[in-house]
Amino acid sequence: MSYLGEEIGKLGFGLMRPPMIGEDVDIEQLKQMVDVFMDSGFTYFDTAYGYLDGKSEQAAKTALVDRYPRERFQLATKLPAWAGSKTADEAKAMFWTSLERTGAGFFDYYLLHNLGVGRNEAFDQFGIWDFLAEQKRAGLIKHLGFSIHDIADHLDEVLTRHPEMEFVQLQINYSDWESGIIQSRRCYETARKHGKPVIVMEPVKGGALARLPEPVEAIFRAANPEASPASWAVRFGASLEGVITVLSGMSTIDQMRDNVSFMKNFKPLNADEMAVVAKAQKALAEYPQVPCTDCRYCMKGCPENIAISGTFETINDYLIYKDMKAAKNKYHWATLSLGKASRCVACGACEAVCPQSIKIIDELSKAAAVLEA
């Protein structure tokens, strides 16, 4: 059965992490990357109002919109109503700012950005759902959807309330596929249950799955010495049914060339390759981690409203991949609307209800020492 975006190439260019020179986008290298991407038959570009404080959208104009006919590509961007808006007018102004920055005339795919606990309320309070529906009727948006970082039950609630949404953007990768916190598989299955096609974000987990621990990388190398670690991750997401495209946040021309090399004539992972991925998943799961399943019982009675599960998810990633920059960025988002680990007052309410008997107070203290240093 056909679905929205089925004809789009399965590799999308995510502009969250473009090439940089200091604090500015390396426009000349980005132009080269756009050209290689387009010459390989790919057409989907993804940015957002808040990426690089607007520099990402501006770079999309310079490297893409000003250089290619509008009908040659699809451009997506996103509106984060929760990001500092105090009024509905301020939140809605983000849409018009994005139109001006990109010079795109209209957006092929437009998203309510980063729905989830502590952020959904802004979209309701400021009437963003209806506002964007108006822009769609006016022809300024071709297809309307949302991105979300939350559990499957919350995704199900949003799609039940808003069946008019045409697609969903989800964090999906083989590392998070069975995660009790990210719930990649469950979120994907929920979106498909509602008949929504999926755009895959974070297929390489912010670059972590391109820089695997040596024992895990050796599993892939033994199966195919010529395939990069990133290729296994991107192809995993693209092999799922009902996927519009897989967003790869390529930051260099070499990364672009690698990505298009294995996606230009894309073939889904076969049974033998899926067995290799399963072996890698098992190896990653054996690394020491806080055994949190994201039931969130601990958070319901926390007097400081601490982002306990998000903190544990972040520290677990750090324990495996040893990427401090990525960990601190992830921790920033996990604690954007919730308390940091250092706010723990050691009341013990969390430990009394934890089904996994985690020593939460101690683990939060250890996490704070790493992530807040």
mmCIF file of C-alpha atoms in Angstrom:
data_model
loop_
_atom_site.group_PDB
_atom_site.id
_atom_site.type_symbol
_atom_site.label_atom_id
_atom_site.label_comp_id
_atom_site.label_asym_id
_atom_site.label_seq_id
_atom_site.Cartn_x
_atom_site.Cartn_y
_atom_site.Cartn_z
ATOM 1 C CA MET A 1 0.000 0.000 0.000
ATOM 2 C CA SER A 2 1.396 3.411 -0.969
ATOM 3 C CA TYR A 3 1.959 6.152 1.575
ATOM 4 C CA LEU A 4 2.835 9.852 1.759
ATOM 5 C CA GLY A 5 6.410 10.481 0.638
ATOM 6 C CA GLU A 6 7.013 6.973 -0.646
ATOM 7 C CA GLU A 7 8.626 8.374 -3.798
ATOM 8 C CA ILE A 8 11.208 10.412 -1.853
ATOM 9 C CA GLY A 9 14.750 9.010 -1.655
ATOM 10 C CA LYS A 10 15.397 7.174 1.588
ATOM 11 C CA LEU A 11 18.315 9.431 2.550
ATOM 12 C CA GLY A 12 17.456 12.881 3.895
ATOM 13 C CA PHE A 13 19.939 15.675 4.629
ATOM 14 C CA GLY A 14 19.553 16.862 8.221
ATOM 15 C CA LEU A 15 20.906 20.386 8.692
ATOM 16 C CA MET A 16 21.143 20.315 12.470
ATOM 17 C CA ARG A 17 24.899 19.667 12.331
ATOM 18 C CA PRO A 18 26.177 21.288 9.095
ATOM 19 C CA PRO A 19 29.901 21.872 8.500
ATOM 20 C CA MET A 20 31.174 24.774 10.579
ATOM 21 C CA ILE A 21 34.049 27.245 10.629
ATOM 22 C CA GLY A 22 34.115 28.485 14.185
ATOM 23 C CA GLU A 23 30.618 29.724 15.003
ATOM 24 C CA ASP A 24 29.525 30.053 11.365
ATOM 25 C CA VAL A 25 28.304 27.533 8.822
ATOM 26 C CA ASP A 26 30.944 26.562 6.266
ATOM 27 C CA ILE A 27 28.792 27.600 3.314
ATOM 28 C CA GLU A 28 31.218 26.557 0.584
ATOM 29 C CA GLN A 29 31.565 23.036 1.959
ATOM 30 C CA LEU A 30 27.798 22.880 2.509
ATOM 31 C CA LYS A 31 27.230 23.840 -1.144
ATOM 32 C CA GLN A 32 29.480 20.955 -2.208
ATOM 33 C CA MET A 33 27.536 18.593 0.042
ATOM 34 C CA VAL A 34 24.193 19.778 -1.334
ATOM 35 C CA ASP A 35 25.462 19.246 -4.870
ATOM 36 C CA VAL A 36 26.671 15.687 -4.164
ATOM 37 C CA PHE A 37 23.359 14.926 -2.430
ATOM 38 C CA MET A 38 21.230 16.280 -5.282
ATOM 39 C CA ASP A 39 23.422 14.741 -8.000
ATOM 40 C CA SER A 40 22.870 11.355 -6.307
ATOM 41 C CA GLY A 41 19.100 11.705 -6.690
ATOM 42 C CA PHE A 42 18.199 12.743 -3.143
ATOM 43 C CA THR A 43 15.927 15.710 -2.511
ATOM 44 C CA TYR A 44 14.763 15.972 1.143
ATOM 45 C CA PHE A 45 16.298 18.626 3.428
ATOM 46 C CA ASP A 46 15.434 19.116 7.099
ATOM 47 C CA THR A 47 16.109 22.142 9.278
ATOM 48 C CA ALA A 48 14.366 23.939 12.163
ATOM 49 C CA TYR A 49 13.686 27.424 13.492
ATOM 50 C CA GLY A 50 16.058 26.907 16.413
ATOM 51 C CA TYR A 51 18.960 25.075 14.777
ATOM 52 C CA LEU A 52 22.148 27.108 15.309
ATOM 53 C CA ASP A 53 20.021 30.090 16.360
ATOM 54 C CA GLY A 54 18.616 30.421 12.847
ATOM 55 C CA LYS A 55 21.895 29.940 10.977
ATOM 56 C CA SER A 56 20.759 26.534 9.727
ATOM 57 C CA GLU A 57 17.688 27.973 7.970
ATOM 58 C CA GLN A 58 19.774 30.818 6.551
ATOM 59 C CA ALA A 59 22.331 28.318 5.280
ATOM 60 C CA ALA A 60 19.558 26.305 3.630
ATOM 61 C CA LYS A 61 18.625 29.424 1.666
ATOM 62 C CA THR A 62 22.177 30.133 0.532
ATOM 63 C CA ALA A 63 23.272 26.574 -0.248
ATOM 64 C CA LEU A 64 19.989 25.169 -1.549
ATOM 65 C CA VAL A 65 17.042 27.485 -2.161
ATOM 66 C CA ASP A 66 19.015 30.173 -4.009
ATOM 67 C CA ARG A 67 20.792 27.608 -6.189
ATOM 68 C CA TYR A 68 18.161 25.067 -7.251
ATOM 69 C CA PRO A 69 14.675 25.319 -8.815
ATOM 70 C CA ARG A 70 12.050 25.078 -6.077
ATOM 71 C CA GLU A 71 10.410 22.015 -7.626
ATOM 72 C CA ARG A 72 13.672 20.037 -7.426
ATOM 73 C CA PHE A 73 13.678 19.509 -3.649
ATOM 74 C CA GLN A 74 11.572 19.147 -0.505
ATOM 75 C CA LEU A 75 12.332 21.446 2.435
ATOM 76 C CA ALA A 76 11.145 20.775 5.967
ATOM 77 C CA THR A 77 11.420 22.960 9.038
ATOM 78 C CA LYS A 78 9.900 23.074 12.509
ATOM 79 C CA LEU A 79 8.234 25.391 15.027
ATOM 80 C CA PRO A 80 9.228 25.052 18.734
ATOM 81 C CA ALA A 81 6.369 26.877 20.468
ATOM 82 C CA TRP A 82 7.852 25.994 23.860
ATOM 83 C CA ALA A 83 11.186 27.741 23.178
ATOM 84 C CA GLY A 84 10.873 31.074 24.935
ATOM 85 C CA SER A 85 7.525 32.194 23.549
ATOM 86 C CA LYS A 86 5.443 34.155 26.034
ATOM 87 C CA THR A 87 2.480 34.837 23.766
ATOM 88 C CA ALA A 88 0.685 33.184 20.873
ATOM 89 C CA ASP A 89 1.871 35.964 18.554
ATOM 90 C CA GLU A 90 5.493 35.270 19.460
ATOM 91 C CA ALA A 91 5.067 31.548 18.820
ATOM 92 C CA LYS A 92 3.285 32.070 15.493
ATOM 93 C CA ALA A 93 5.919 34.585 14.387
ATOM 94 C CA MET A 94 8.396 31.713 14.212
ATOM 95 C CA PHE A 95 6.602 30.428 11.113
ATOM 96 C CA TRP A 96 6.933 33.718 9.266
ATOM 97 C CA THR A 97 10.565 34.067 10.363
ATOM 98 C CA SER A 98 11.347 30.625 8.937
ATOM 99 C CA LEU A 99 9.711 31.558 5.631
ATOM 100 C CA GLU A 100 11.799 34.716 5.458
ATOM 101 C CA ARG A 101 15.068 33.040 6.474
ATOM 102 C CA THR A 102 14.759 30.192 3.985
ATOM 103 C CA GLY A 103 13.198 32.161 1.137
ATOM 104 C CA ALA A 104 11.437 28.915 0.246
ATOM 105 C CA GLY A 105 8.007 30.396 -0.514
ATOM 106 C CA PHE A 106 6.351 27.391 1.132
ATOM 107 C CA PHE A 107 7.354 24.308 3.098
ATOM 108 C CA ASP A 108 6.883 20.835 1.684
ATOM 109 C CA TYR A 109 6.896 19.300 5.180
ATOM 110 C CA TYR A 110 6.305 21.360 8.312
ATOM 111 C CA LEU A 111 6.519 20.099 11.876
ATOM 112 C CA LEU A 112 5.470 21.054 15.365
ATOM 113 C CA HIS A 113 8.903 20.639 16.908
ATOM 114 C CA ASN A 114 9.835 18.247 19.700
ATOM 115 C CA LEU A 115 6.563 17.361 21.376
ATOM 116 C CA GLY A 116 6.895 15.658 24.756
ATOM 117 C CA VAL A 117 6.440 16.019 28.494
ATOM 118 C CA GLY A 118 6.620 19.663 29.522
ATOM 119 C CA ARG A 119 6.448 20.949 25.934
ATOM 120 C CA ASN A 120 3.076 19.912 24.526
ATOM 121 C CA GLU A 121 1.183 22.518 26.512
ATOM 122 C CA ALA A 122 2.669 25.434 24.572
ATOM 123 C CA PHE A 123 1.253 24.172 21.264
ATOM 124 C CA ASP A 124 -2.213 23.921 22.812
ATOM 125 C CA GLN A 125 -2.010 27.176 24.762
ATOM 126 C CA PHE A 126 -0.903 29.217 21.753
ATOM 127 C CA GLY A 127 -3.294 27.594 19.254
ATOM 128 C CA ILE A 128 -0.481 26.321 17.052
ATOM 129 C CA TRP A 129 -2.385 23.296 15.740
ATOM 130 C CA ASP A 130 -5.111 25.493 14.244
ATOM 131 C CA PHE A 131 -2.666 28.183 13.120
ATOM 132 C CA LEU A 132 -0.602 25.727 11.088
ATOM 133 C CA ALA A 133 -3.733 24.152 9.646
ATOM 134 C CA GLU A 134 -4.614 27.626 8.356
ATOM 135 C CA GLN A 135 -1.211 27.946 6.696
ATOM 136 C CA LYS A 136 -1.695 24.565 5.081
ATOM 137 C CA ARG A 137 -5.050 25.652 3.643
ATOM 138 C CA ALA A 138 -3.317 28.793 2.375
ATOM 139 C CA GLY A 139 -0.770 26.669 0.493
ATOM 140 C CA LEU A 140 2.216 27.678 2.614
ATOM 141 C CA ILE A 141 2.503 24.125 4.002
ATOM 142 C CA LYS A 142 2.101 21.063 1.803
ATOM 143 C CA HIS A 143 2.222 18.400 4.520
ATOM 144 C CA LEU A 144 1.864 18.891 8.273
ATOM 145 C CA GLY A 145 3.217 16.659 11.028
ATOM 146 C CA PHE A 146 5.293 16.730 14.207
ATOM 147 C CA SER A 147 8.468 15.418 15.788
ATOM 148 C CA ILE A 148 8.401 13.881 19.240
ATOM 149 C CA HIS A 149 10.835 12.611 21.854
ATOM 150 C CA ASP A 150 8.605 10.731 24.255
ATOM 151 C CA ILE A 151 7.192 7.330 25.080
ATOM 152 C CA ALA A 152 4.779 5.416 22.868
ATOM 153 C CA ASP A 153 1.755 5.968 25.113
ATOM 154 C CA HIS A 154 2.147 9.733 24.832
ATOM 155 C CA LEU A 155 2.578 9.481 21.073
ATOM 156 C CA ASP A 156 -0.613 7.463 20.924
ATOM 157 C CA GLU A 157 -2.454 10.195 22.875
ATOM 158 C CA VAL A 158 -1.261 12.924 20.486
ATOM 159 C CA LEU A 159 -2.215 10.975 17.360
ATOM 160 C CA THR A 160 -5.608 10.138 18.833
ATOM 161 C CA ARG A 161 -6.245 13.835 19.527
ATOM 162 C CA HIS A 162 -4.827 14.988 16.194
ATOM 163 C CA PRO A 163 -5.617 12.492 13.449
ATOM 164 C CA GLU A 164 -5.154 15.303 10.930
ATOM 165 C CA MET A 165 -1.385 15.043 11.334
ATOM 166 C CA GLU A 166 0.014 13.475 8.159
ATOM 167 C CA PHE A 167 3.351 12.109 9.378
ATOM 168 C CA VAL A 168 5.524 11.682 12.461
ATOM 169 C CA GLN A 169 9.252 12.192 12.938
ATOM 170 C CA LEU A 170 10.746 9.733 15.440
ATOM 171 C CA GLN A 171 14.117 8.890 16.949
ATOM 172 C CA ILE A 172 14.816 5.445 15.534
ATOM 173 C CA ASN A 173 18.077 3.515 15.561
ATOM 174 C CA TYR A 174 19.127 -0.033 16.341
ATOM 175 C CA SER A 175 20.673 0.976 19.676
ATOM 176 C CA ASP A 176 17.397 2.486 20.944
ATOM 177 C CA TRP A 177 15.110 -0.023 19.217
ATOM 178 C CA GLU A 178 14.241 -1.929 22.406
ATOM 179 C CA SER A 179 15.092 0.868 24.853
ATOM 180 C CA GLY A 180 12.603 1.271 27.659
ATOM 181 C CA ILE A 181 13.260 5.013 27.617
ATOM 182 C CA ILE A 182 13.454 5.963 23.929
ATOM 183 C CA GLN A 183 11.085 3.162 22.853
ATOM 184 C CA SER A 184 12.034 3.369 19.182
ATOM 185 C CA ARG A 185 10.224 0.193 18.215
ATOM 186 C CA ARG A 186 7.100 0.917 20.232
ATOM 187 C CA CYS A 187 6.868 4.500 18.914
ATOM 188 C CA TYR A 188 7.337 3.312 15.340
ATOM 189 C CA GLU A 189 4.639 0.666 15.772
ATOM 190 C CA THR A 190 2.311 3.252 17.329
ATOM 191 C CA ALA A 191 2.717 5.620 14.387
ATOM 192 C CA ARG A 192 2.063 2.804 11.925
ATOM 193 C CA LYS A 193 -0.974 1.686 13.945
ATOM 194 C CA HIS A 194 -2.415 5.147 13.296
ATOM 195 C CA GLY A 195 -1.542 4.823 9.608
ATOM 196 C CA LYS A 196 1.137 7.527 9.713
ATOM 197 C CA PRO A 197 4.341 7.350 7.676
ATOM 198 C CA VAL A 198 7.544 8.009 9.576
ATOM 199 C CA ILE A 199 10.571 10.222 9.099
ATOM 200 C CA VAL A 200 13.532 8.735 10.955
ATOM 201 C CA MET A 201 15.729 11.087 12.982
ATOM 202 C CA GLU A 202 18.899 10.242 14.910
ATOM 203 C CA PRO A 203 19.538 7.031 12.932
ATOM 204 C CA VAL A 204 23.216 7.226 13.919
ATOM 205 C CA LYS A 205 22.348 8.429 17.448
ATOM 206 C CA GLY A 206 24.005 11.810 17.080
ATOM 207 C CA GLY A 207 27.073 10.177 15.531
ATOM 208 C CA ALA A 208 27.552 7.639 18.328
ATOM 209 C CA LEU A 209 26.815 4.665 16.063
ATOM 210 C CA ALA A 210 29.545 5.829 13.706
ATOM 211 C CA ARG A 211 32.047 5.749 16.610
ATOM 212 C CA LEU A 212 31.259 2.421 18.227
ATOM 213 C CA PRO A 213 33.257 0.739 20.982
ATOM 214 C CA GLU A 214 35.865 -1.467 19.289
ATOM 215 C CA PRO A 215 34.277 -4.839 20.234
ATOM 216 C CA VAL A 216 30.972 -3.733 18.690
ATOM 217 C CA GLU A 217 32.547 -2.255 15.588
ATOM 218 C CA ALA A 218 34.433 -5.525 15.105
ATOM 219 C CA ILE A 219 31.104 -7.339 14.734
ATOM 220 C CA PHE A 220 30.185 -5.215 11.735
ATOM 221 C CA ARG A 221 33.705 -5.298 10.309
ATOM 222 C CA ALA A 222 33.722 -9.086 10.375
ATOM 223 C CA ALA A 223 30.416 -9.185 8.482
ATOM 224 C CA ASN A 224 31.442 -6.614 5.846
ATOM 225 C CA PRO A 225 34.895 -5.001 6.017
ATOM 226 C CA GLU A 226 33.938 -2.448 3.350
ATOM 227 C CA ALA A 227 30.802 -1.095 5.075
ATOM 228 C CA SER A 228 31.130 1.850 7.457
ATOM 229 C CA PRO A 229 29.487 1.642 10.915
ATOM 230 C CA ALA A 230 27.209 4.518 9.857
ATOM 231 C CA SER A 231 25.966 2.543 6.858
ATOM 232 C CA TRP A 232 24.557 -0.197 9.085
ATOM 233 C CA ALA A 233 22.724 2.384 11.199
ATOM 234 C CA VAL A 234 21.223 4.377 8.316
ATOM 235 C CA ARG A 235 20.183 1.259 6.407
ATOM 236 C CA PHE A 236 18.510 -0.139 9.542
ATOM 237 C CA GLY A 237 16.141 2.847 9.681
ATOM 238 C CA ALA A 238 15.563 2.886 5.932
ATOM 239 C CA SER A 239 14.649 -0.820 5.933
ATOM 240 C CA LEU A 240 11.467 -0.217 7.938
ATOM 241 C CA GLU A 241 8.121 -0.129 6.148
ATOM 242 C CA GLY A 242 6.332 3.202 5.787
ATOM 243 C CA VAL A 243 9.475 5.328 6.116
ATOM 244 C CA ILE A 244 9.510 8.557 4.102
ATOM 245 C CA THR A 245 13.232 9.163 4.581
ATOM 246 C CA VAL A 246 16.073 8.755 7.064
ATOM 247 C CA LEU A 247 17.686 12.006 8.190
ATOM 248 C CA SER A 248 21.453 11.870 8.387
ATOM 249 C CA GLY A 249 23.087 14.879 10.040
ATOM 250 C CA MET A 250 26.149 14.919 7.798
ATOM 251 C CA SER A 251 28.806 17.433 8.831
ATOM 252 C CA THR A 252 31.546 16.896 6.228
ATOM 253 C CA ILE A 253 31.814 16.203 2.526
ATOM 254 C CA ASP A 254 33.389 12.825 3.346
ATOM 255 C CA GLN A 255 30.370 11.852 5.446
ATOM 256 C CA MET A 256 28.120 12.880 2.573
ATOM 257 C CA ARG A 257 30.065 10.801 0.076
ATOM 258 C CA ASP A 258 29.948 7.796 2.393
ATOM 259 C CA ASN A 259 26.205 8.125 2.945
ATOM 260 C CA VAL A 260 25.281 8.447 -0.721
ATOM 261 C CA SER A 261 27.614 5.564 -1.626
ATOM 262 C CA PHE A 262 25.474 3.020 0.211
ATOM 263 C CA MET A 263 22.099 4.750 -0.164
ATOM 264 C CA LYS A 264 22.135 5.655 -3.869
ATOM 265 C CA ASN A 265 21.126 2.119 -4.795
ATOM 266 C CA PHE A 266 19.571 1.339 -1.427
ATOM 267 C CA LYS A 267 18.697 -2.209 -0.527
ATOM 268 C CA PRO A 268 16.984 -3.089 2.765
ATOM 269 C CA LEU A 269 18.949 -5.167 5.253
ATOM 270 C CA ASN A 270 18.504 -8.864 4.526
ATOM 271 C CA ALA A 271 18.016 -11.582 7.140
ATOM 272 C CA ASP A 272 21.741 -12.244 7.548
ATOM 273 C CA GLU A 273 22.462 -8.531 7.976
ATOM 274 C CA MET A 274 19.663 -8.165 10.518
ATOM 275 C CA ALA A 275 21.287 -10.997 12.479
ATOM 276 C CA VAL A 276 24.522 -9.000 12.534
ATOM 277 C CA VAL A 277 22.665 -5.949 13.844
ATOM 278 C CA ALA A 278 21.037 -8.099 16.537
ATOM 279 C CA LYS A 279 24.485 -9.307 17.617
ATOM 280 C CA ALA A 280 25.672 -5.686 17.877
ATOM 281 C CA GLN A 281 22.569 -4.741 19.853
ATOM 282 C CA LYS A 282 23.309 -7.520 22.327
ATOM 283 C CA ALA A 283 26.931 -6.421 22.660
ATOM 284 C CA LEU A 284 25.910 -2.814 23.372
ATOM 285 C CA ALA A 285 23.388 -3.977 25.980
ATOM 286 C CA GLU A 286 26.170 -5.746 27.901
ATOM 287 C CA TYR A 287 27.939 -2.483 28.757
ATOM 288 C CA PRO A 288 27.408 -1.327 32.392
ATOM 289 C CA GLN A 289 24.300 0.832 32.635
ATOM 290 C CA VAL A 290 21.779 2.126 35.139
ATOM 291 C CA PRO A 291 18.932 -0.433 34.725
ATOM 292 C CA CYS A 292 16.181 2.175 34.272
ATOM 293 C CA THR A 293 13.134 1.107 32.250
ATOM 294 C CA ASP A 294 11.537 4.585 32.126
ATOM 295 C CA CYS A 295 8.413 3.597 34.055
ATOM 296 C CA ARG A 296 8.681 7.094 35.652
ATOM 297 C CA TYR A 297 7.135 6.008 38.948
ATOM 298 C CA CYS A 298 10.072 7.774 40.591
ATOM 299 C CA MET A 299 9.232 11.115 39.017
ATOM 300 C CA LYS A 300 5.596 11.319 40.140
ATOM 301 C CA GLY A 301 6.450 12.081 43.752
ATOM 302 C CA CYS A 302 9.752 13.897 43.284
ATOM 303 C CA PRO A 303 9.566 17.248 45.153
ATOM 304 C CA GLU A 304 12.206 18.745 42.826
ATOM 305 C CA ASN A 305 10.645 17.403 39.605
ATOM 306 C CA ILE A 306 13.983 15.937 38.570
ATOM 307 C CA ALA A 307 14.420 14.425 35.100
ATOM 308 C CA ILE A 308 15.412 11.081 36.589
ATOM 309 C CA SER A 309 14.820 8.828 33.594
ATOM 310 C CA GLY A 310 16.311 11.350 31.162
ATOM 311 C CA THR A 311 19.391 11.664 33.363
ATOM 312 C CA PHE A 312 19.852 7.905 33.428
ATOM 313 C CA GLU A 313 19.357 7.648 29.673
ATOM 314 C CA THR A 314 22.058 10.278 29.195
ATOM 315 C CA ILE A 315 24.568 8.744 31.578
ATOM 316 C CA ASN A 316 24.003 5.319 30.004
ATOM 317 C CA ASP A 317 24.882 6.736 26.585
ATOM 318 C CA TYR A 318 28.023 8.281 28.057
ATOM 319 C CA LEU A 319 29.076 5.011 29.698
ATOM 320 C CA ILE A 320 28.939 3.279 26.299
ATOM 321 C CA TYR A 321 30.119 5.905 23.817
ATOM 322 C CA LYS A 322 32.288 8.179 26.026
ATOM 323 C CA ASP A 323 31.156 11.265 24.103
ATOM 324 C CA MET A 324 30.981 14.054 26.676
ATOM 325 C CA LYS A 325 29.857 16.755 24.231
ATOM 326 C CA ALA A 326 26.922 14.635 23.053
ATOM 327 C CA ALA A 327 26.068 13.657 26.622
ATOM 328 C CA LYS A 328 25.943 17.237 27.838
ATOM 329 C CA ASN A 329 23.801 18.268 24.885
ATOM 330 C CA LYS A 330 21.410 15.391 25.574
ATOM 331 C CA TYR A 331 21.329 16.311 29.275
ATOM 332 C CA HIS A 332 20.490 19.911 28.393
ATOM 333 C CA TRP A 333 17.392 18.751 26.513
ATOM 334 C CA ALA A 334 16.432 16.213 29.191
ATOM 335 C CA THR A 335 16.446 18.936 31.851
ATOM 336 C CA LEU A 336 15.038 21.784 29.771
ATOM 337 C CA SER A 337 11.708 21.734 31.617
ATOM 338 C CA LEU A 338 12.625 19.392 34.476
ATOM 339 C CA GLY A 339 15.092 19.543 37.369
ATOM 340 C CA LYS A 340 18.756 18.611 37.131
ATOM 341 C CA ALA A 341 20.251 15.706 39.041
ATOM 342 C CA SER A 342 22.067 18.039 41.444
ATOM 343 C CA ARG A 343 18.720 19.252 42.802
ATOM 344 C CA CYS A 344 18.106 15.917 44.504
ATOM 345 C CA VAL A 345 17.334 16.394 48.217
ATOM 346 C CA ALA A 346 17.753 12.673 49.005
ATOM 347 C CA CYS A 347 14.202 12.335 50.337
ATOM 348 C CA GLY A 348 14.022 8.724 49.142
ATOM 349 C CA ALA A 349 10.508 8.961 47.644
ATOM 350 C CA CYS A 350 11.863 7.746 44.303
ATOM 351 C CA GLU A 351 13.666 4.709 45.683
ATOM 352 C CA ALA A 352 10.571 3.598 47.579
ATOM 353 C CA VAL A 353 8.643 3.079 44.336
ATOM 354 C CA CYS A 354 11.383 1.962 41.897
ATOM 355 C CA PRO A 355 10.487 -1.502 40.495
ATOM 356 C CA GLN A 356 14.156 -2.061 39.579
ATOM 357 C CA SER A 357 15.403 -1.262 43.102
ATOM 358 C CA ILE A 358 17.850 1.278 41.680
ATOM 359 C CA LYS A 359 19.798 3.313 44.223
ATOM 360 C CA ILE A 360 18.496 6.446 42.571
ATOM 361 C CA ILE A 361 19.969 8.948 45.011
ATOM 362 C CA ASP A 362 23.485 7.595 44.517
ATOM 363 C CA GLU A 363 23.095 7.304 40.749
ATOM 364 C CA LEU A 364 21.836 10.888 40.450
ATOM 365 C CA SER A 365 24.805 12.098 42.479
ATOM 366 C CA LYS A 366 27.240 10.236 40.217
ATOM 367 C CA ALA A 367 25.460 11.523 37.091
ATOM 368 C CA ALA A 368 25.566 15.126 38.352
ATOM 369 C CA ALA A 369 29.309 14.852 38.944
ATOM 370 C CA VAL A 370 29.792 13.841 35.297
ATOM 371 C CA LEU A 371 27.158 15.839 33.448
ATOM 372 C CA GLU A 372 27.231 19.076 35.427
ATOM 373 C CA ALA A 373 30.982 19.384 35.864
#
